[in-house]
Short mmCIF file of C-alpha atoms in Angstrom, two decimals:
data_model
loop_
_atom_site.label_atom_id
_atom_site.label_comp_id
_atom_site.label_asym_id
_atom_site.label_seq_id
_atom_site.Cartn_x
_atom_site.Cartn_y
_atom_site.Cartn_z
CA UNK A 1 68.79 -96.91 -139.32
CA UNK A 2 66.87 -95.25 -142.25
CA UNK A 3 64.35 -93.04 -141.34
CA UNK A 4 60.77 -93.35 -142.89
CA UNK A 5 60.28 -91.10 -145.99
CA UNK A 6 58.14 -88.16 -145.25
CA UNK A 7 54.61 -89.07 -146.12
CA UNK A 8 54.69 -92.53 -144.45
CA UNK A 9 54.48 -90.05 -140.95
CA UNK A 10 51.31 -87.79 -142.86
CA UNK A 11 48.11 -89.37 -141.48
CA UNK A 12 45.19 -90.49 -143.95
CA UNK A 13 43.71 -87.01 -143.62
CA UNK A 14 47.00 -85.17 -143.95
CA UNK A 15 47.71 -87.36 -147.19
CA UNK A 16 43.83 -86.56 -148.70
CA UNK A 17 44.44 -82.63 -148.45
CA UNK A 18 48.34 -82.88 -150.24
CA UNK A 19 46.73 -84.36 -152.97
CA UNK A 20 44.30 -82.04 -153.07
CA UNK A 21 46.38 -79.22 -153.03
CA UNK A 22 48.51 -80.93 -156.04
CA UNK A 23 45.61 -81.80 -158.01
CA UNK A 24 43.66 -77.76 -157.18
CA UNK A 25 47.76 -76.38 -158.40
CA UNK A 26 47.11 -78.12 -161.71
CA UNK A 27 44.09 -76.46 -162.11
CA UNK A 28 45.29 -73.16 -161.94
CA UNK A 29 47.91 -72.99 -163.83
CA UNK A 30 45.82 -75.08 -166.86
CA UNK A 31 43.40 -72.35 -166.75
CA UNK A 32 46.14 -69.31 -166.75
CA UNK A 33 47.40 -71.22 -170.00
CA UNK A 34 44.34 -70.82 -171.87
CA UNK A 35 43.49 -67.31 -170.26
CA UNK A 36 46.80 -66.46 -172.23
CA UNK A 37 45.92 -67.93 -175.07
CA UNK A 38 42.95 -66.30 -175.50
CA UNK A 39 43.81 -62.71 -174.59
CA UNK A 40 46.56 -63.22 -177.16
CA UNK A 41 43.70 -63.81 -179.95
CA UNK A 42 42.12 -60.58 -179.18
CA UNK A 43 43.47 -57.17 -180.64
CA UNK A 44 43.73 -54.87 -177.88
CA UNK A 45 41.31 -51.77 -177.61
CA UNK A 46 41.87 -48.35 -176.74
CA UNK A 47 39.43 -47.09 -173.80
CA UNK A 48 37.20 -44.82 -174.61
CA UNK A 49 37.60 -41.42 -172.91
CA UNK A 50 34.46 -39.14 -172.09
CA UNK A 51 34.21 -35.93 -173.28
CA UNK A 52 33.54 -33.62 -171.05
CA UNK A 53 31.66 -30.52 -171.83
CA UNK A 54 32.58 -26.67 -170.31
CA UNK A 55 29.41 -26.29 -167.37
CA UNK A 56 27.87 -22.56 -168.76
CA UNK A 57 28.04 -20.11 -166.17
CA UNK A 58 24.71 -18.70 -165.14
CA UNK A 59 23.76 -15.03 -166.43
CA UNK A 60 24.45 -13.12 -163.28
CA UNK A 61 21.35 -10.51 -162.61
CA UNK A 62 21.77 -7.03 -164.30
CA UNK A 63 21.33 -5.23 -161.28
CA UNK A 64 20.83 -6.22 -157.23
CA UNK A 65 17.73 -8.48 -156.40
CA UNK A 66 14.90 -5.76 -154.69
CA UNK A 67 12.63 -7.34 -152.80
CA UNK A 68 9.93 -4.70 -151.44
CA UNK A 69 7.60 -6.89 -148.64
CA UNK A 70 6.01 -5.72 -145.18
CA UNK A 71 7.24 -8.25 -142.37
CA UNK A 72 3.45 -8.45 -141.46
CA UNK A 73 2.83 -9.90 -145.09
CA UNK A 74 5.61 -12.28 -145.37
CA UNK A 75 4.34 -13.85 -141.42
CA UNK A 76 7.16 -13.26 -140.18
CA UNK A 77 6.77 -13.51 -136.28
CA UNK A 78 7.78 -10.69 -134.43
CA UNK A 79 9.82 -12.56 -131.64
CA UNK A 80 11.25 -15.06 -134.24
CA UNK A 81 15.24 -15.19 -134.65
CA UNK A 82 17.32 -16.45 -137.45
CA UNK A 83 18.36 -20.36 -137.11
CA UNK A 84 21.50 -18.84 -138.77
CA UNK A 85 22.71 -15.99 -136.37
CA UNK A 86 25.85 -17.16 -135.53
CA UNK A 87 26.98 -18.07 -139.54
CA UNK A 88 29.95 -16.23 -141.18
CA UNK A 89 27.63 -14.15 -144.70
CA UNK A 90 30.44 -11.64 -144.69
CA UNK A 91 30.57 -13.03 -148.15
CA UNK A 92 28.10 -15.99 -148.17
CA UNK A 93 24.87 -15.69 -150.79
CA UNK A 94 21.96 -15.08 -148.80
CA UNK A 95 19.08 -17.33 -149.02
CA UNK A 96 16.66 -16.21 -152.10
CA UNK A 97 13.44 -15.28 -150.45
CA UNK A 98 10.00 -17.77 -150.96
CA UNK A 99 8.16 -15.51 -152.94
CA UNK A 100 8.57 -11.42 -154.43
CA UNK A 101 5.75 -9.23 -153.90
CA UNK A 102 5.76 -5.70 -154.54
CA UNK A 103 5.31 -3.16 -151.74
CA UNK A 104 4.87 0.19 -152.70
CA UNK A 105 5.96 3.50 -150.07
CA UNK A 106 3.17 4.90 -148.73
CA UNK A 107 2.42 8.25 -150.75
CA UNK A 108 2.97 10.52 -147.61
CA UNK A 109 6.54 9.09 -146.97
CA UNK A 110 7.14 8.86 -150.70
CA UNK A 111 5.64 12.41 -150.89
CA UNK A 112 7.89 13.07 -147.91
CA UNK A 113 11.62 12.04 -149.63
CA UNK A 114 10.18 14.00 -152.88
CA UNK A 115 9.93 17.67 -150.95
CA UNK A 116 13.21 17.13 -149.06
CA UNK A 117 15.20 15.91 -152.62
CA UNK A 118 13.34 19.30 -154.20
CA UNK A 119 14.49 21.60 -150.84
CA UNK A 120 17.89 23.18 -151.86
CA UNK A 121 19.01 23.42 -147.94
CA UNK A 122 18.79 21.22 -145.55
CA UNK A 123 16.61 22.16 -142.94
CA UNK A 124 17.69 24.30 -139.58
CA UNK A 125 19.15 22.05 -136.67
CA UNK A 126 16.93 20.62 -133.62
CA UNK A 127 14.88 22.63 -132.63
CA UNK A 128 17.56 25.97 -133.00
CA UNK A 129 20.80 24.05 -132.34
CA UNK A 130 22.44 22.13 -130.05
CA UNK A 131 22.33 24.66 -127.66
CA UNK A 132 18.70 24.10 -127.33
CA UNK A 133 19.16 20.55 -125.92
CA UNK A 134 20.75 21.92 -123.08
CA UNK A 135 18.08 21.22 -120.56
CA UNK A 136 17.10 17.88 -122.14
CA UNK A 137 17.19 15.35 -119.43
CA UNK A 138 17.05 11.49 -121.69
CA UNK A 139 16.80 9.84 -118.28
CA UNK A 140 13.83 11.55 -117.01
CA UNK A 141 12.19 12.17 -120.64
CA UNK A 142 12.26 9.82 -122.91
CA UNK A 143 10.10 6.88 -123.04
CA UNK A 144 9.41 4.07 -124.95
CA UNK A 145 5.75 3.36 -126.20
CA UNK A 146 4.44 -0.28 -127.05
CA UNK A 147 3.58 1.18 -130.86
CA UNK A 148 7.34 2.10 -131.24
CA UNK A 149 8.67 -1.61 -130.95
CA UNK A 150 8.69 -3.16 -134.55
CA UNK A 151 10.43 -5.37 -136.21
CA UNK A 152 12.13 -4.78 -139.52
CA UNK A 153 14.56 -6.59 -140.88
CA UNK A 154 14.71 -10.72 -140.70
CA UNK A 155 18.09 -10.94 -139.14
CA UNK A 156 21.01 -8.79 -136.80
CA UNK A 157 20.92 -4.97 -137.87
CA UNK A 158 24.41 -3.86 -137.93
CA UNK A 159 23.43 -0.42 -139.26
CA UNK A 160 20.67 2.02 -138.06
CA UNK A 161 19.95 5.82 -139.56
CA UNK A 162 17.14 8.31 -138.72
CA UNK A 163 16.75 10.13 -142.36
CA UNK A 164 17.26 13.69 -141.63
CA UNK A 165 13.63 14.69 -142.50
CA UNK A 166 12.25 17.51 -140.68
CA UNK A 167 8.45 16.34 -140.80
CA UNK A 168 8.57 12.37 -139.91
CA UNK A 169 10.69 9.76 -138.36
CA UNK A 170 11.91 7.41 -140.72
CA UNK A 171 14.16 5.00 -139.75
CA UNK A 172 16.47 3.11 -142.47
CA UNK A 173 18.65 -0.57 -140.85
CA UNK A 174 20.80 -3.41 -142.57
CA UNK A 175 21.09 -6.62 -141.67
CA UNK A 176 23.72 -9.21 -141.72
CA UNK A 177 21.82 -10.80 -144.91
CA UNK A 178 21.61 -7.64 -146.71
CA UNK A 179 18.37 -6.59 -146.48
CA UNK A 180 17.28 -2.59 -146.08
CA UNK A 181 14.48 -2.08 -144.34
CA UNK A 182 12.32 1.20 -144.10
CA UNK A 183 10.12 1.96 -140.92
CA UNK A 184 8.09 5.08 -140.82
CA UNK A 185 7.08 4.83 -137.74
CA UNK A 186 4.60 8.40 -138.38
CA UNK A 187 3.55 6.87 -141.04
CA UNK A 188 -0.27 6.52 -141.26
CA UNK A 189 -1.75 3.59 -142.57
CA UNK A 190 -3.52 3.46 -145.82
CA UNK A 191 -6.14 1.26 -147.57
CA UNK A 192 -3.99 -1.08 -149.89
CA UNK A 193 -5.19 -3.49 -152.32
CA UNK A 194 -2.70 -6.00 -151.02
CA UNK A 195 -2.41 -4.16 -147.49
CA UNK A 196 1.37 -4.45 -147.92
CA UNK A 197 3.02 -1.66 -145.94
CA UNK A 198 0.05 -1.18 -143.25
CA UNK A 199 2.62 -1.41 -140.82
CA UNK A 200 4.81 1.20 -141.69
CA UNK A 201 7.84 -1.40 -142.76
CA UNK A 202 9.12 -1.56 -146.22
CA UNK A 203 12.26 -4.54 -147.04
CA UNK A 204 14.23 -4.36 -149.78
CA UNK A 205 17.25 -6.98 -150.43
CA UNK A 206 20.01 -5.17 -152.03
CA UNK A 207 23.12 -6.69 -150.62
CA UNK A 208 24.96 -10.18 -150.71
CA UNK A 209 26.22 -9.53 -147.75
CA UNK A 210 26.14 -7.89 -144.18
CA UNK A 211 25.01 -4.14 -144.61
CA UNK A 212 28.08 -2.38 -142.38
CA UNK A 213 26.68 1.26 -143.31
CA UNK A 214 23.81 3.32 -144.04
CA UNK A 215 24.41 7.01 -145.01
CA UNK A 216 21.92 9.96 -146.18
CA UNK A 217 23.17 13.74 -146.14
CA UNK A 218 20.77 16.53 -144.90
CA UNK A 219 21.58 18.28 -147.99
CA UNK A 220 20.30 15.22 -150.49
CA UNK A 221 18.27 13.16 -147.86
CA UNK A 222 16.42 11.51 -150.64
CA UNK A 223 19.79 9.79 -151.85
CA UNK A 224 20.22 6.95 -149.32
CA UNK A 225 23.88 5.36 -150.04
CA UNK A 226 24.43 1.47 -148.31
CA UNK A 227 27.63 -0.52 -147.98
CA UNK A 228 27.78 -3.98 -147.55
CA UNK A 229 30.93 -6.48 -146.20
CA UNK A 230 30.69 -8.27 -149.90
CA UNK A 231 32.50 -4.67 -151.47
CA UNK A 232 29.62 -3.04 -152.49
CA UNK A 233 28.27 0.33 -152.89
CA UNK A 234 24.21 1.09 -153.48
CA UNK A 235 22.34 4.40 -154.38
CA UNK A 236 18.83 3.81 -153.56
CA UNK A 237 16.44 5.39 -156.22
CA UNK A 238 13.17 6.69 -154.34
CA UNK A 239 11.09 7.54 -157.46
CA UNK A 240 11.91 3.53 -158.73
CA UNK A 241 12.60 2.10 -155.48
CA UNK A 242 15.28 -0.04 -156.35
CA UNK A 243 18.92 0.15 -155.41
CA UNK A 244 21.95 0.90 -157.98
CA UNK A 245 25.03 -0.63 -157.13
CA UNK A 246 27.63 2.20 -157.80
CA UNK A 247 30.93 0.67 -156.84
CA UNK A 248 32.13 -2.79 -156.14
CA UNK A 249 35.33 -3.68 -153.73
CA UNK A 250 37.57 -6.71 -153.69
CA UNK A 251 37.52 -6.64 -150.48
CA UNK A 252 34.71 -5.87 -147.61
CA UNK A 253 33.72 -2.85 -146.43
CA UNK A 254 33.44 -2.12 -142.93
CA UNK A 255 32.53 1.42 -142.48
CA UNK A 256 30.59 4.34 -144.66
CA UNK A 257 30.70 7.98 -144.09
CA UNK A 258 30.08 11.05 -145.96
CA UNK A 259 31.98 14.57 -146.11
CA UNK A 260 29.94 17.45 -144.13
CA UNK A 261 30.63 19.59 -146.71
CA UNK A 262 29.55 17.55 -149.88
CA UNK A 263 26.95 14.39 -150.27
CA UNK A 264 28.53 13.38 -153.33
CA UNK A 265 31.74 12.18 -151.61
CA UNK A 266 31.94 9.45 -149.85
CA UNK A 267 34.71 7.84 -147.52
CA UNK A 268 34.56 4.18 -147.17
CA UNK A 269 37.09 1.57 -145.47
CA UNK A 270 37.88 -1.08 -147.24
CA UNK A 271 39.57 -3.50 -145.20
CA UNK A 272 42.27 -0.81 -143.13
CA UNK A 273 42.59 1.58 -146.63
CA UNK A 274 40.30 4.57 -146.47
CA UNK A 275 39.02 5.56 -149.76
CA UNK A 276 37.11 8.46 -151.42
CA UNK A 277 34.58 8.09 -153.98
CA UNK A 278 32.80 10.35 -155.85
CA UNK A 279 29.47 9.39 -156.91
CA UNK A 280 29.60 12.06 -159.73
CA UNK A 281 32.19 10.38 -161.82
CA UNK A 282 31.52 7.30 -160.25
CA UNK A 283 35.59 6.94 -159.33
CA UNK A 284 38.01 6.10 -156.36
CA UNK A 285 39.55 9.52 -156.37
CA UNK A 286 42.07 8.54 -153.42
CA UNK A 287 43.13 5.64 -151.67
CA UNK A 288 45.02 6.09 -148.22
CA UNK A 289 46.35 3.24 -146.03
CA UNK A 290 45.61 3.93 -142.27
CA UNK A 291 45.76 1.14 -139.90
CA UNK A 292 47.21 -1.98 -139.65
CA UNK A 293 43.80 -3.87 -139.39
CA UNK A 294 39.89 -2.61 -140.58
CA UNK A 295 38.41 0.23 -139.72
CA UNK A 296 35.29 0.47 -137.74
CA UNK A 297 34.29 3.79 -138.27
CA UNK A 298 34.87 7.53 -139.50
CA UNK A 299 33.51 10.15 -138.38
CA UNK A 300 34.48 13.99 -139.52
CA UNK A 301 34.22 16.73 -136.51
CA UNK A 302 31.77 18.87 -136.73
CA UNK A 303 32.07 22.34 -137.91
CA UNK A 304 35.48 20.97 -139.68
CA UNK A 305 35.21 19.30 -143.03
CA UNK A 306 38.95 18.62 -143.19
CA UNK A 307 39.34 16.69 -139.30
CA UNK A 308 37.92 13.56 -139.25
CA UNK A 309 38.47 10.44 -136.79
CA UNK A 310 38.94 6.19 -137.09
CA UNK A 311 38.73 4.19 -135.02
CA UNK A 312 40.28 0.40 -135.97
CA UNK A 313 40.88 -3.31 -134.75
CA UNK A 314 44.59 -2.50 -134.95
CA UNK A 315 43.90 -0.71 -131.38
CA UNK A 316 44.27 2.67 -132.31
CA UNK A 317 42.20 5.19 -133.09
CA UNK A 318 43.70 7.86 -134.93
CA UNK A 319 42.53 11.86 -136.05
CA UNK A 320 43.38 13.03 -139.41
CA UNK A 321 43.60 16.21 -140.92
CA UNK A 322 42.57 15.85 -144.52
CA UNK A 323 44.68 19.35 -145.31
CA UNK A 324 48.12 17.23 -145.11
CA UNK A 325 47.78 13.96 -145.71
CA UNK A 326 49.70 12.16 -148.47
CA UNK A 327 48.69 9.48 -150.62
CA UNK A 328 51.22 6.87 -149.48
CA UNK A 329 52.71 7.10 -145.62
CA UNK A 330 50.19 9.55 -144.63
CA UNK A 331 50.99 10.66 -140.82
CA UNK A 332 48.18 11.30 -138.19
CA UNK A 333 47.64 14.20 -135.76
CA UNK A 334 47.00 12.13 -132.96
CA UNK A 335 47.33 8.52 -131.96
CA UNK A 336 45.59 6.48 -128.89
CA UNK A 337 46.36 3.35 -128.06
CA UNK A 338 44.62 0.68 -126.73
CA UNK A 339 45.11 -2.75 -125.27
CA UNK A 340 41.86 -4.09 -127.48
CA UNK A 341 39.81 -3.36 -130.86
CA UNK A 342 38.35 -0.07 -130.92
CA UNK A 343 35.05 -0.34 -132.10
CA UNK A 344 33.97 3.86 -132.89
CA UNK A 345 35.31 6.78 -131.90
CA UNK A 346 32.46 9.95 -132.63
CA UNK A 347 33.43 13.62 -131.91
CA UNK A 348 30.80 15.22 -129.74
CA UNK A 349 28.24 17.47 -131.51
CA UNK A 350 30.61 20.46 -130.60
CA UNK A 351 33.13 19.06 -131.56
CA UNK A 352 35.64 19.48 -128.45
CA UNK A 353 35.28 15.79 -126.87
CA UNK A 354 36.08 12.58 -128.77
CA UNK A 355 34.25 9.56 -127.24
CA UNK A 356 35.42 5.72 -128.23
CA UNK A 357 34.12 2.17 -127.21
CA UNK A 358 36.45 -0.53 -127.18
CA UNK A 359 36.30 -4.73 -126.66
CA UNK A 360 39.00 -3.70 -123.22
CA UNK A 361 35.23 -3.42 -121.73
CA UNK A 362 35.69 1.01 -121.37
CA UNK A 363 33.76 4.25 -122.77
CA UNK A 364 36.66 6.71 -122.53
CA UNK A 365 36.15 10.47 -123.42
CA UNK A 366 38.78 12.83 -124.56
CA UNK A 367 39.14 16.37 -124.37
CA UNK A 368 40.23 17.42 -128.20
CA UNK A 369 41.98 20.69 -126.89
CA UNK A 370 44.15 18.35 -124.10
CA UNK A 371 44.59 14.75 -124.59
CA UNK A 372 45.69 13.90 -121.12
CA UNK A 373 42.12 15.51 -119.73
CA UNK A 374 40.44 12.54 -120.37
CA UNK A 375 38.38 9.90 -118.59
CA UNK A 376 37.80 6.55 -118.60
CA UNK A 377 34.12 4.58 -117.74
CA UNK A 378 34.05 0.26 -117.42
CA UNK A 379 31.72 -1.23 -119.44
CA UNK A 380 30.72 -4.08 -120.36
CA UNK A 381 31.10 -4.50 -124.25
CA UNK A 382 31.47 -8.39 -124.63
CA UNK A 383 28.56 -9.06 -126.86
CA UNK A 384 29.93 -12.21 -128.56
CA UNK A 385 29.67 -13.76 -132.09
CA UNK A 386 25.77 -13.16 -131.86
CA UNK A 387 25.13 -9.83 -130.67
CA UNK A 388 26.22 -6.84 -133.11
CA UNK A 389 28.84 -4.66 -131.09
CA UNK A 390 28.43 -1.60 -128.64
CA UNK A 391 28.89 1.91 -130.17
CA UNK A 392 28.70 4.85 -127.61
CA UNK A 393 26.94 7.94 -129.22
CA UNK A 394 26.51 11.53 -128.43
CA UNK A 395 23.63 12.94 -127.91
CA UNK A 396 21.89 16.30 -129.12
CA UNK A 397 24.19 18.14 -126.93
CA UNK A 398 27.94 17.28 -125.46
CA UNK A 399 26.09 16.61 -122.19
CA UNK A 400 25.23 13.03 -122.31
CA UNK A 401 26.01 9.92 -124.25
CA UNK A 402 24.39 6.56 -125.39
CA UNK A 403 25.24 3.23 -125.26
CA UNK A 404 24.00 -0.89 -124.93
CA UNK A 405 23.82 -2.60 -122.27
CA UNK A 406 23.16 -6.65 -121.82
CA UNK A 407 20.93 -6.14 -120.00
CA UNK A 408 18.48 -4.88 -122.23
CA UNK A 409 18.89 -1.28 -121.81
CA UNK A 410 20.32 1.85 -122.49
CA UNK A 411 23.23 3.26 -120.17
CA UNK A 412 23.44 6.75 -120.02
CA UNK A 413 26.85 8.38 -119.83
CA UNK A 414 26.80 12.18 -118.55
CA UNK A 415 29.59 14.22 -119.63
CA UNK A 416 30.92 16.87 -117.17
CA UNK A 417 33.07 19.82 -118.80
CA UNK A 418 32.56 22.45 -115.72
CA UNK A 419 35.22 21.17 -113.47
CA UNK A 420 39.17 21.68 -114.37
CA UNK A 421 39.20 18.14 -115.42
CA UNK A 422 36.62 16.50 -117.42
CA UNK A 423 34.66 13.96 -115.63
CA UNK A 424 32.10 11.68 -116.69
CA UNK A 425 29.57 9.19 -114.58
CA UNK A 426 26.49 6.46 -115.73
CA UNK A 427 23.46 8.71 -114.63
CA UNK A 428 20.31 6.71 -115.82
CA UNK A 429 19.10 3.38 -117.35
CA UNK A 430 16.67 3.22 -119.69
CA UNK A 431 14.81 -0.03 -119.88
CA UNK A 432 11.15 -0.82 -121.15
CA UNK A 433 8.95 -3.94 -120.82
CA UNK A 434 8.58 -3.43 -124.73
CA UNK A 435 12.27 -3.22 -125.18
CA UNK A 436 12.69 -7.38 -125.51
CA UNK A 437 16.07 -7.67 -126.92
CA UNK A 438 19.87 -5.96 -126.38
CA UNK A 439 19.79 -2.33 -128.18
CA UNK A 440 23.14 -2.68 -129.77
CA UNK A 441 23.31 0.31 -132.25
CA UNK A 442 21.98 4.00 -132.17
CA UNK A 443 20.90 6.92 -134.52
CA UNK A 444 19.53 9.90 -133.35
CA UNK A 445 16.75 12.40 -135.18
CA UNK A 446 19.02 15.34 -136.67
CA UNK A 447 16.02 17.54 -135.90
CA UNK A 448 13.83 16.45 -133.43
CA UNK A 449 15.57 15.75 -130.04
CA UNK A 450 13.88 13.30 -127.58
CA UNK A 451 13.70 10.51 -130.94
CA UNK A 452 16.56 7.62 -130.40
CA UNK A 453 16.51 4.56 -132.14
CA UNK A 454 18.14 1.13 -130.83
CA UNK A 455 18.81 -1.49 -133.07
CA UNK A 456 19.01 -5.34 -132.28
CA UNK A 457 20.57 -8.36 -132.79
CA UNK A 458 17.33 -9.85 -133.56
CA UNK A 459 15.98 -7.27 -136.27
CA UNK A 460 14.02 -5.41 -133.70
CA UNK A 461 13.86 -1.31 -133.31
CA UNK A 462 13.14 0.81 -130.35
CA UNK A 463 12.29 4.28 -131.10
CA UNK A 464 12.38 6.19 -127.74
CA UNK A 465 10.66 9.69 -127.65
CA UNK A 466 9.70 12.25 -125.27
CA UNK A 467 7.54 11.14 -122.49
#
């Protein structure tokens, strides 16, 4: 028996949307026949293409932007930190500041870095020598007054120095911005049209980047030199008051120092090379690669302009003689190792002990005449991404040392040489109610002893003087 043809089994509504399907296919393919008909009447066009014009690059500044404002004038308050602390400006444009207002130094100071740029040697050392520290006791003496708390730059100081000045304290920082800021903290305040430098603070904003060294040589203290993790070089000019960059790096620079025997020449790292340049002919002289990693400081023994010291993230901290090293593979008198980054390593004022600070959490001290008479001190150095790192310093005399602690102090470290071995012990704590953040880097006066200045992570100083 036949069966049925197909739509005799649809239903009425199945049969009603066939149809419609048939009836919507004619449709279509009417309307692609007269879409191709008519595309086939127009010529075709070619599509316009847009021009684009070369973006002009804007006319870079002639020379470093100054800007010359007490914090007390730009309301800046004094507990405030920076909602940017923790951001990488190793090579990051700084924020341009609201407004530029001029602030004039004070005549005394400006007076002050006049007569020591006129005086053809440097003054004599504190107070007769080292030897005359002897009997200085920095636990027991030195205080910290409520007038010698001041903030002066916006952001972290990486970089503090006491100009070596014989009549005033004058302390110069850099921050991880790139500002400079001036305290005189003798200073006397003057009548001022604007009142700008009533407080004894004078910023500048040199720098594009993080200010990793501050330099001035007792023989020129009026020539202030800066380095800065963007590869520059300043030279501050005191009669202008304005900064000249002198050298730019491709790369950042991490550490400044200058020879004992000539301001002119200056040693920078860039990156792990060590370089020499001489501001006279404005020229990298020599070029000498040292470590495997940067180098986080130099520092030239005293009473020996040819032995100098680095210290470097590589671990090792290394001593030079400058006598017979060679331009490439140059080979060090001494190497230590470490199991972390070495942060500094300064010779002692003597010159017979090296002291370094590392991120293994130890201060150890090293006797120069026998490495293996040495001693090691735990600390705690693990400051973090916010806090600027912990560099142990000497103090006027090979007796004691200097160095943060988070706890908002200053350890000190004293240094015994009397015994057959050389031993070393924390001996006092310095802490102040005024002292309200972490002292994380120190410069002493050249000739006054009992004047120490901390530096912050928040822009704060903390000038401690004899009670």
């Amino acid at each position: 028996m036949a069966s049925p043809p197909p739509e005799a089994r649809l239903t009425d509504y199945e049969r009603i949307r066939e149809e419609n399907i048939r009836r919507n296919k004619t449709i279509l393919a009417s309307l692609r026949r007269k879409a191709a008909e008519l595309s086939a009447t127009i010529p075709p066009s070619s599509p316009k293409r847009r021009k684009y014009q070369r973006r002009a690059k804007p006319a870079s500044p002639a020379g470093p932007v100054v800007l010359r404002r007490s914090l007390r004038t730009r309301g800046v308050p004094p507990g405030e930190s920076s909602a940017s602390a923790g951001a990488n400006t190793s090579l990051a444009e700084p924020p341009s500041p609201p407004e530029l207002r001029t602030t004039r130094f004070s005549s005394s100071l400006a007076s002050s870095l006049r007569d020591a740029a006129a005086a053809a040697e440097p003054p004599p050392g504190p107070e007769g020598g080292i030897c005359a520290a002897d009997g200085f006791d920095p636990g027991r003496e030195l205080v910290l007054r409520r007038t010698n708390a001041r903030r002066v730059v916006p952001d972290r100081i990486l970089s503090v120095r006491i100009l070596p000045l014989a009549d005033r304290t004058v302390v110069v920082t850099g921050d991880k911005l790139g500002h400079i800021g001036f305290w005189d903290v003798d200073g006397l305040v003057e009548d001022d049209e604007d009142g700008d430098g009533a407080d004894g603070v004078f910023l500048y904003f040199p720098h594009r980047g993080s200010v990793g060294g501050i330099v001035a040589h007792p023989t020129a203290p009026q020539k202030i030199y800066s380095s800065s993790y963007h590869g520059e070089i300043c030279l501050m000019d005191v009669e202008k008051e304005s900064f000249n960059t002198i050298h730019l790096c491709d790369y950042p620079i991490f550490s400044l120092c200058q020879a004992p025997d000539s301001h002119s020449s200056l040693y920078f790292a860039e990156g792990n090379d060590l370089k020499l340049f001489d501001e006279r002919t404005g020229k990298v002289s020599t070029t000498w690669n040292l470590h495997d990693h940067r180098i986080n400081s130099i520092d030239f023994r005293p009473e020996n302009p040819y032995m100098f010291a680095t210290s470097s993230t590589d671990r090792t901290v290394c001593i030079w003689d400058m006598r017979s090293m060679q331009k490439k593979g140059p080979k060090s008198l001494k190497v230590l190792d470490y199991n972390r980054a070495i942060q500094s390593a300064y010779f002692s004022p003597s010159g017979s002990m090296l002291a370094t600070t590392s991120l293994d959490d130890t201060v150890r001290i090293f006797n120069l005449d026998n490495f293996d008479d040495s001693c090691v001190l735990d600390h705690n150095n693990k400051t973090g991404r916010w806090l600027s790192t912990f560099k142990a310093i000497w103090s006027w005399n090979d007796n004691n040392l200097f160095v943060g602690n988070m706890k908002r102090g200053i350890d000190v470290i004293s240094v015994d040489r009397s015994q057959k071995s050389l031993s070393a012990s924390y001996t006092a704590f310095l802490e102040s109610e005024y002292m309200t953040a972490i002292p994380c880097r120190f410069s002493l006066h050249p000739y006054k002893v009992g004047h120490l200045a901390g530096a912050s992570s928040t822009g704060k100083v903390f000038v401690w003087t004899r009670a």
